[in-house]
Coordinates of C-alpha atoms and ligand atoms in Angstrom, one line a residue:
M665 CA 0.2 -0.1 0.8
T666 CA 0.9 3.0 -1.1
A667 CA 1.3 6.8 1.7
P668 CA -1.1 8.8 0.7
E669 CA 0.3 12.4 -1.3
P670 CA -0.2 15.3 2.0
S671 CA -3.6 16.5 1.8
L672 CA -5.4 18.8 3.6
L673 CA -9.3 17.5 5.5
V674 CA -11.2 20.8 6.0
F675 CA -14.7 19.8 7.7
G676 CA -17.3 22.4 7.8
A677 CA -15.5 23.2 4.4
T678 CA -19.1 24.2 3.1
G679 CA -20.1 27.3 6.0
S680 CA -19.3 30.6 6.8
L681 CA -15.9 30.2 8.2
G682 CA -14.9 27.3 5.9
R683 CA -16.2 29.8 3.1
H684 CA -13.2 31.7 4.5
V685 CA -11.5 29.1 4.9
L686 CA -10.5 27.9 2.1
N687 CA -9.6 31.5 0.0
A688 CA -7.3 31.9 2.7
L689 CA -5.5 28.4 1.8
L690 CA -5.6 29.3 -1.3
D691 CA -4.3 32.7 -1.0
R692 CA -1.4 30.8 1.1
G693 CA -0.2 28.9 -2.1
L694 CA -2.3 26.0 -1.5
A695 CA -3.1 24.3 -4.9
P696 CA -7.8 23.3 -4.8
E697 CA -7.1 20.4 -6.1
S698 CA -4.4 19.6 -2.7
I699 CA -7.5 20.1 -0.5
T700 CA -10.8 18.1 -0.4
A701 CA -13.7 20.8 0.9
V702 CA -16.4 18.4 3.2
G703 CA -20.4 19.0 4.4
R704 CA -23.9 18.2 3.4
N705 CA -24.6 21.0 1.6
R706 CA -24.7 19.5 -1.9
P707 CA -25.1 23.1 -4.2
R708 CA -22.0 23.9 -2.4
L709 CA -20.4 21.8 -2.7
S710 CA -20.6 20.9 -6.1
E711 CA -19.4 24.8 -6.5
L712 CA -16.5 23.6 -4.7
A713 CA -15.2 21.5 -6.6
S714 CA -16.3 23.7 -10.2
A715 CA -12.9 26.1 -8.0
G716 CA -11.0 22.7 -8.0
F717 CA -10.9 21.9 -4.5
N718 CA -11.9 17.8 -4.4
T719 CA -14.9 17.6 -2.7
A720 CA -17.1 14.9 0.5
A721 CA -20.4 15.2 1.0
V722 CA -20.4 13.6 4.4
D723 CA -22.3 13.4 7.4
L724 CA -20.5 13.9 10.9
S725 CA -23.1 11.5 11.9
D726 CA -21.4 9.1 9.7
A727 CA -18.6 7.4 11.2
V728 CA -18.1 4.9 8.8
G729 CA -18.1 7.8 6.4
V730 CA -16.4 9.9 8.5
A731 CA -13.2 7.3 8.7
D732 CA -13.5 6.6 4.9
V733 CA -13.1 10.5 3.9
V734 CA -10.4 11.4 6.6
A735 CA -8.0 8.1 5.7
R736 CA -7.8 9.2 2.3
H737 CA -5.8 12.6 4.1
T738 CA -2.7 13.6 5.2
D739 CA -4.2 16.5 7.5
V740 CA -8.0 17.4 9.4
V741 CA -9.2 20.7 9.9
L742 CA -11.6 19.8 12.0
I743 CA -14.3 23.5 11.6
S744 CA -16.9 22.5 14.7
G745 CA -20.2 21.5 14.2
S746 CA -23.2 22.7 15.2
D747 CA -26.0 19.5 15.6
P748 CA -26.6 19.1 18.8
N749 CA -24.9 15.7 18.8
R750 CA -21.7 17.9 17.8
C751 CA -18.9 16.2 20.5
A752 CA -19.6 13.0 19.6
Q753 CA -19.1 13.3 15.7
H754 CA -15.7 15.2 16.3
I755 CA -14.8 12.7 18.7
S756 CA -15.2 10.0 16.2
V757 CA -13.6 12.3 13.2
I758 CA -10.8 12.1 16.3
A759 CA -10.9 8.2 16.3
A760 CA -10.3 8.1 13.0
A761 CA -7.1 10.5 11.9
K762 CA -6.2 8.5 15.3
G763 CA -7.1 4.7 13.1
A764 CA -5.4 6.7 10.0
D765 CA -2.3 8.4 11.9
V766 CA -2.8 11.5 10.2
R767 CA -0.7 14.0 10.6
H768 CA -2.1 17.2 11.8
V769 CA -5.4 17.4 13.0
Y770 CA -6.1 21.2 13.0
Y771 CA -9.5 21.6 15.5
T772 CA -11.8 25.3 16.2
S773 CA -12.9 25.5 19.7
G774 CA -14.1 28.8 21.2
V775 CA -12.7 30.5 24.1
R776 CA -11.8 29.9 27.4
A777 CA -12.9 26.5 26.5
D778 CA -11.5 25.4 29.9
D779 CA -13.6 28.0 32.1
D780 CA -16.3 25.6 33.0
R781 CA -18.2 29.3 34.2
F782 CA -19.5 28.5 31.2
Q783 CA -21.7 25.6 29.0
I784 CA -21.9 26.7 25.9
N785 CA -17.5 25.7 26.3
A786 CA -18.6 21.9 27.2
D787 CA -18.7 20.4 23.9
H788 CA -15.7 22.2 23.0
K789 CA -13.9 21.5 26.4
A790 CA -14.7 17.8 25.6
T791 CA -13.4 18.0 22.0
E792 CA -10.2 19.5 23.6
D793 CA -10.1 16.7 25.5
A794 CA -9.9 14.1 23.6
L795 CA -7.3 15.0 20.9
I796 CA -5.2 15.8 23.5
A797 CA -5.5 12.0 24.8
S798 CA -5.1 10.9 21.9
G799 CA -1.6 11.5 21.0
L800 CA -2.2 13.6 17.6
T801 CA -0.3 16.3 17.1
Y802 CA -2.4 18.8 17.4
T803 CA -3.5 22.9 17.4
I804 CA -6.1 24.1 18.6
L805 CA -8.1 27.5 17.4
R806 CA -10.2 29.0 20.6
N807 CA -11.8 31.4 18.4
T808 CA -13.6 34.6 19.9
W809 CA -16.8 35.3 19.3
Y810 CA -17.7 36.6 15.5
I811 CA -19.0 40.5 14.6
E812 CA -21.0 38.7 11.4
N813 CA -23.5 37.7 14.7
Y814 CA -24.1 40.8 15.1
I815 CA -25.1 41.5 11.3
P816 CA -28.7 40.0 11.7
A817 CA -29.4 42.5 15.4
L818 CA -27.6 45.6 12.9
A819 CA -30.5 44.5 10.1
A820 CA -32.8 45.3 13.2
C821 CA -31.3 48.5 14.3
R822 CA -31.7 49.7 11.0
H823 CA -35.6 50.5 11.8
T824 CA -35.2 50.9 15.6
G825 CA -32.4 52.7 16.5
V826 CA -31.8 50.9 19.7
L827 CA -29.3 48.2 20.3
A828 CA -30.9 46.2 23.2
A829 CA -29.1 43.1 25.1
A830 CA -28.6 41.5 28.8
T831 CA -25.7 42.4 28.5
G832 CA -25.2 44.6 31.1
D833 CA -22.1 46.7 31.4
A834 CA -20.3 43.6 28.9
V835 CA -17.0 43.7 26.8
V836 CA -16.2 41.2 24.0
A837 CA -12.7 41.2 21.4
A838 CA -15.1 39.9 18.5
A839 CA -13.1 39.0 16.4
S840 CA -14.2 38.5 12.4
R841 CA -14.7 35.3 10.5
L842 CA -12.1 36.4 7.8
D843 CA -8.6 37.1 10.5
L844 CA -10.3 34.2 12.2
A845 CA -10.4 31.6 8.9
E846 CA -7.1 33.9 8.4
A847 CA -4.7 32.4 11.1
L848 CA -6.2 29.4 10.8
A849 CA -4.3 28.9 7.4
V850 CA -1.7 30.0 8.6
V851 CA -1.0 27.2 11.4
A852 CA -1.9 25.3 8.8
T853 CA 0.6 26.3 6.2
T854 CA 3.6 27.3 8.5
E855 CA 5.5 25.0 10.6
G856 CA 6.2 25.9 14.5
H857 CA 2.6 24.9 15.8
D858 CA 2.6 21.6 16.8
N859 CA 0.2 21.3 20.6
V860 CA -0.1 24.6 21.4
S861 CA -3.8 25.6 21.9
Y862 CA -4.4 29.2 20.6
G863 CA -6.8 31.5 22.7
L864 CA -8.4 34.1 19.7
S865 CA -9.5 37.5 20.9
G866 CA -9.6 40.7 18.6
D867 CA -7.5 43.0 19.7
T868 CA -10.2 45.5 21.4
D869 CA -12.4 44.5 24.2
F870 CA -16.0 46.3 22.7
S871 CA -18.4 48.0 25.1
Y872 CA -22.1 47.6 23.4
A873 CA -22.3 50.8 23.6
D874 CA -19.1 50.9 21.1
I875 CA -21.0 48.1 19.3
A876 CA -24.4 50.5 18.9
E877 CA -22.1 53.8 17.7
A878 CA -20.5 50.7 15.3
M879 CA -23.5 50.5 14.0
S880 CA -24.2 53.9 13.6
V881 CA -22.0 54.6 11.4
V882 CA -22.3 52.0 10.0
L883 CA -26.2 53.2 8.6
E884 CA -25.8 56.6 8.6
R885 CA -28.5 57.0 11.9
D886 CA -28.1 57.0 15.6
V887 CA -28.1 53.3 17.0
I888 CA -28.6 53.8 21.3
Y889 CA -27.2 50.5 23.1
Q890 CA -30.5 49.8 25.7
P891 CA -30.1 47.6 27.8
V892 CA -32.5 45.5 29.2
A893 CA -32.9 42.6 32.1
P894 CA -33.5 38.9 30.9
D895 CA -36.4 38.6 31.7
E896 CA -37.4 42.3 29.8
L897 CA -35.5 40.9 26.4
R898 CA -37.1 37.5 27.0
A899 CA -40.2 39.0 26.7
L900 CA -39.0 41.5 24.0
L901 CA -38.0 38.7 22.2
A902 CA -41.1 36.2 22.0
G903 CA -43.3 39.8 20.7
S904 CA -41.7 39.6 18.3
G905 CA -43.4 36.3 17.2
M906 CA -39.7 34.7 18.0
S907 CA -40.0 30.4 19.4
E908 CA -39.7 30.7 23.5
E909 CA -37.0 28.1 22.4
L910 CA -35.2 30.4 20.4
A911 CA -35.7 33.5 22.5
S912 CA -34.5 31.7 25.4
F913 CA -31.1 30.7 23.5
L914 CA -30.3 34.0 23.2
V915 CA -30.8 35.4 25.9
N916 CA -28.5 33.2 27.5
L917 CA -26.0 33.7 24.8
D918 CA -26.3 37.3 26.8
E919 CA -26.0 36.1 31.0
T920 CA -23.3 34.0 29.3
I921 CA -21.4 37.6 27.6
A922 CA -22.4 39.3 30.4
A923 CA -20.2 36.4 32.5
G924 CA -17.5 37.9 30.3
A925 CA -17.1 35.3 28.4
F926 CA -15.8 36.4 24.5
A927 CA -13.7 39.5 27.2
R928 CA -9.7 39.6 25.3
V929 CA -7.4 37.0 26.8
G930 CA -4.2 38.0 24.7
D931 CA -3.3 38.9 21.7
D932 CA -2.6 35.5 19.9
L933 CA -5.1 36.0 17.0
S934 CA -2.9 39.7 16.2
R935 CA 0.5 37.9 16.4
L936 CA -0.2 34.7 14.4
L937 CA -1.9 37.4 10.7
G938 CA 1.0 40.1 12.0
R939 CA -1.3 42.3 12.5
P940 CA -4.2 44.0 13.9
T941 CA -7.0 42.7 13.6
T942 CA -10.2 44.0 12.1
G943 CA -12.3 46.6 14.1
L944 CA -15.9 46.7 14.4
V945 CA -17.1 49.0 11.4
A946 CA -15.0 47.3 8.6
G947 CA -16.2 43.7 10.8
L948 CA -20.0 44.5 10.3
R949 CA -19.3 45.8 6.9
A950 CA -17.6 42.0 6.0
P951 CA -19.7 40.1 2.9
Ligands
NAP1047 N1 -17.4 32.1 17.6 C1 -19.4 32.2 17.2 O1 -18.8 33.4 17.1 C2 -19.4 31.5 16.6 C3 -20.5 31.8 16.0 C4 -21.5 30.3 15.9 C5 -21.2 29.4 15.7 N2 -19.4 29.0 15.6 C6 -18.8 27.8 15.4 O2 -18.2 27.4 14.7 C7 -18.3 26.6 13.9 C8 -18.0 27.3 12.0 O3 -19.2 28.7 12.0 P1 -20.4 29.3 10.7 O4 -20.1 30.5 10.9 O5 -18.8 28.0 10.1 O6 -21.3 27.4 11.1 P2 -21.9 27.6 9.8 O7 -22.1 28.9 8.7 O8 -22.9 27.2 10.2 O9 -21.2 26.4 9.0 C9 -21.2 25.3 10.1 C10 -20.9 24.2 9.4 O10 -20.2 22.6 10.1 C11 -21.0 21.5 9.3 N3 -21.2 20.7 10.0 C12 -22.8 21.0 11.4 N4 -23.3 20.0 11.5 C13 -22.4 19.2 10.3 C14 -22.4 17.4 9.8 N5 -23.6 16.8 11.7 N6 -22.4 17.0 9.6 C15 -21.5 17.5 9.2 N7 -20.7 18.7 8.3 C16 -21.6 20.0 9.2 C17 -22.2 22.6 8.1 O11 -21.8 22.0 6.7 P3 -23.8 21.9 6.0 O12 -23.8 23.2 6.0 O13 -23.3 21.4 4.7 O14 -24.3 21.3 6.6 C18 -20.9 23.8 7.4 O15 -19.6 23.3 6.6 C19 -19.5 26.4 13.6 O16 -20.3 25.1 13.2 C20 -20.1 26.3 15.4 O17 -19.0 25.4 16.0 C21 -19.1 29.9 16.1

């Protein structure tokens, strides 16, 4: 049996972060045919195939399909999934990589993954633990909160001029997906990142008043931050026709932010990029 050619498998390639990761890998000189893009979204996979990438339609819950595609590659990027059972899915990717003697696994985790105050990170922590315990060579990229997460609120603020959130006086060192994708591409194409975990924050801690101010610039209208209590936010969201489940999820997220989950952890991101991270206004204007 001949060893496989060096090649990079990217789980989550069909998603928003994955799109930027693929572009960033090309920008750094990788040929599309050396990369296999994995996801479930077949129309998106067809577009990627037309752009020269290898593609594989594999559901992360299909352990056999996962093992098969992993075995044909030397390096694996695992962009965290979004299913409720994603932790088991991630662990099956790690098991497949271990079984196939994969050279390096890159995992996009969450900032403060090891801080057990933040339940939002439980899957990331369990995945990190499994990856480290596997003995595989790894790099963990603990991604911060995306600036783009505020784009739906930006659209609403165009009409209301009010950014209502139950985040109190919290700060977030949010970063753009583009920056986080570029950092992943840097790590995957340069030496010196074996068995390292990076905490990837934006350079600046933004308050919600800062975010409202950035929205004012982007929208060319006044936007103010209105702090609300969690129950008040739940009622506001329910009043807008949102399901109770989604409203509770969003309120919980605000409470997590209020507790400091996404405040700055250091300068790993700008160091990997070799430049300052993208600011709020540019991030909110992202395509
Ligand atoms: N840092 C943050 O602020 C933040 C916010 C939200 C999410 N996240 C995490 O970061 C990840 C990447 O962010 P994103 O913005 O790119 O999310 P996204 O646009 O929703 O993309 C998620 C990616 O995961 C793939 N995926 C999910 N479940 C899968 C499954 N069962 N089998 C195969 N592929 C599966 C999707 O594939 P298909 O679309 O082809 O099904 C897609 O490629 C998310 O999945 C989530 O874990 C981070």
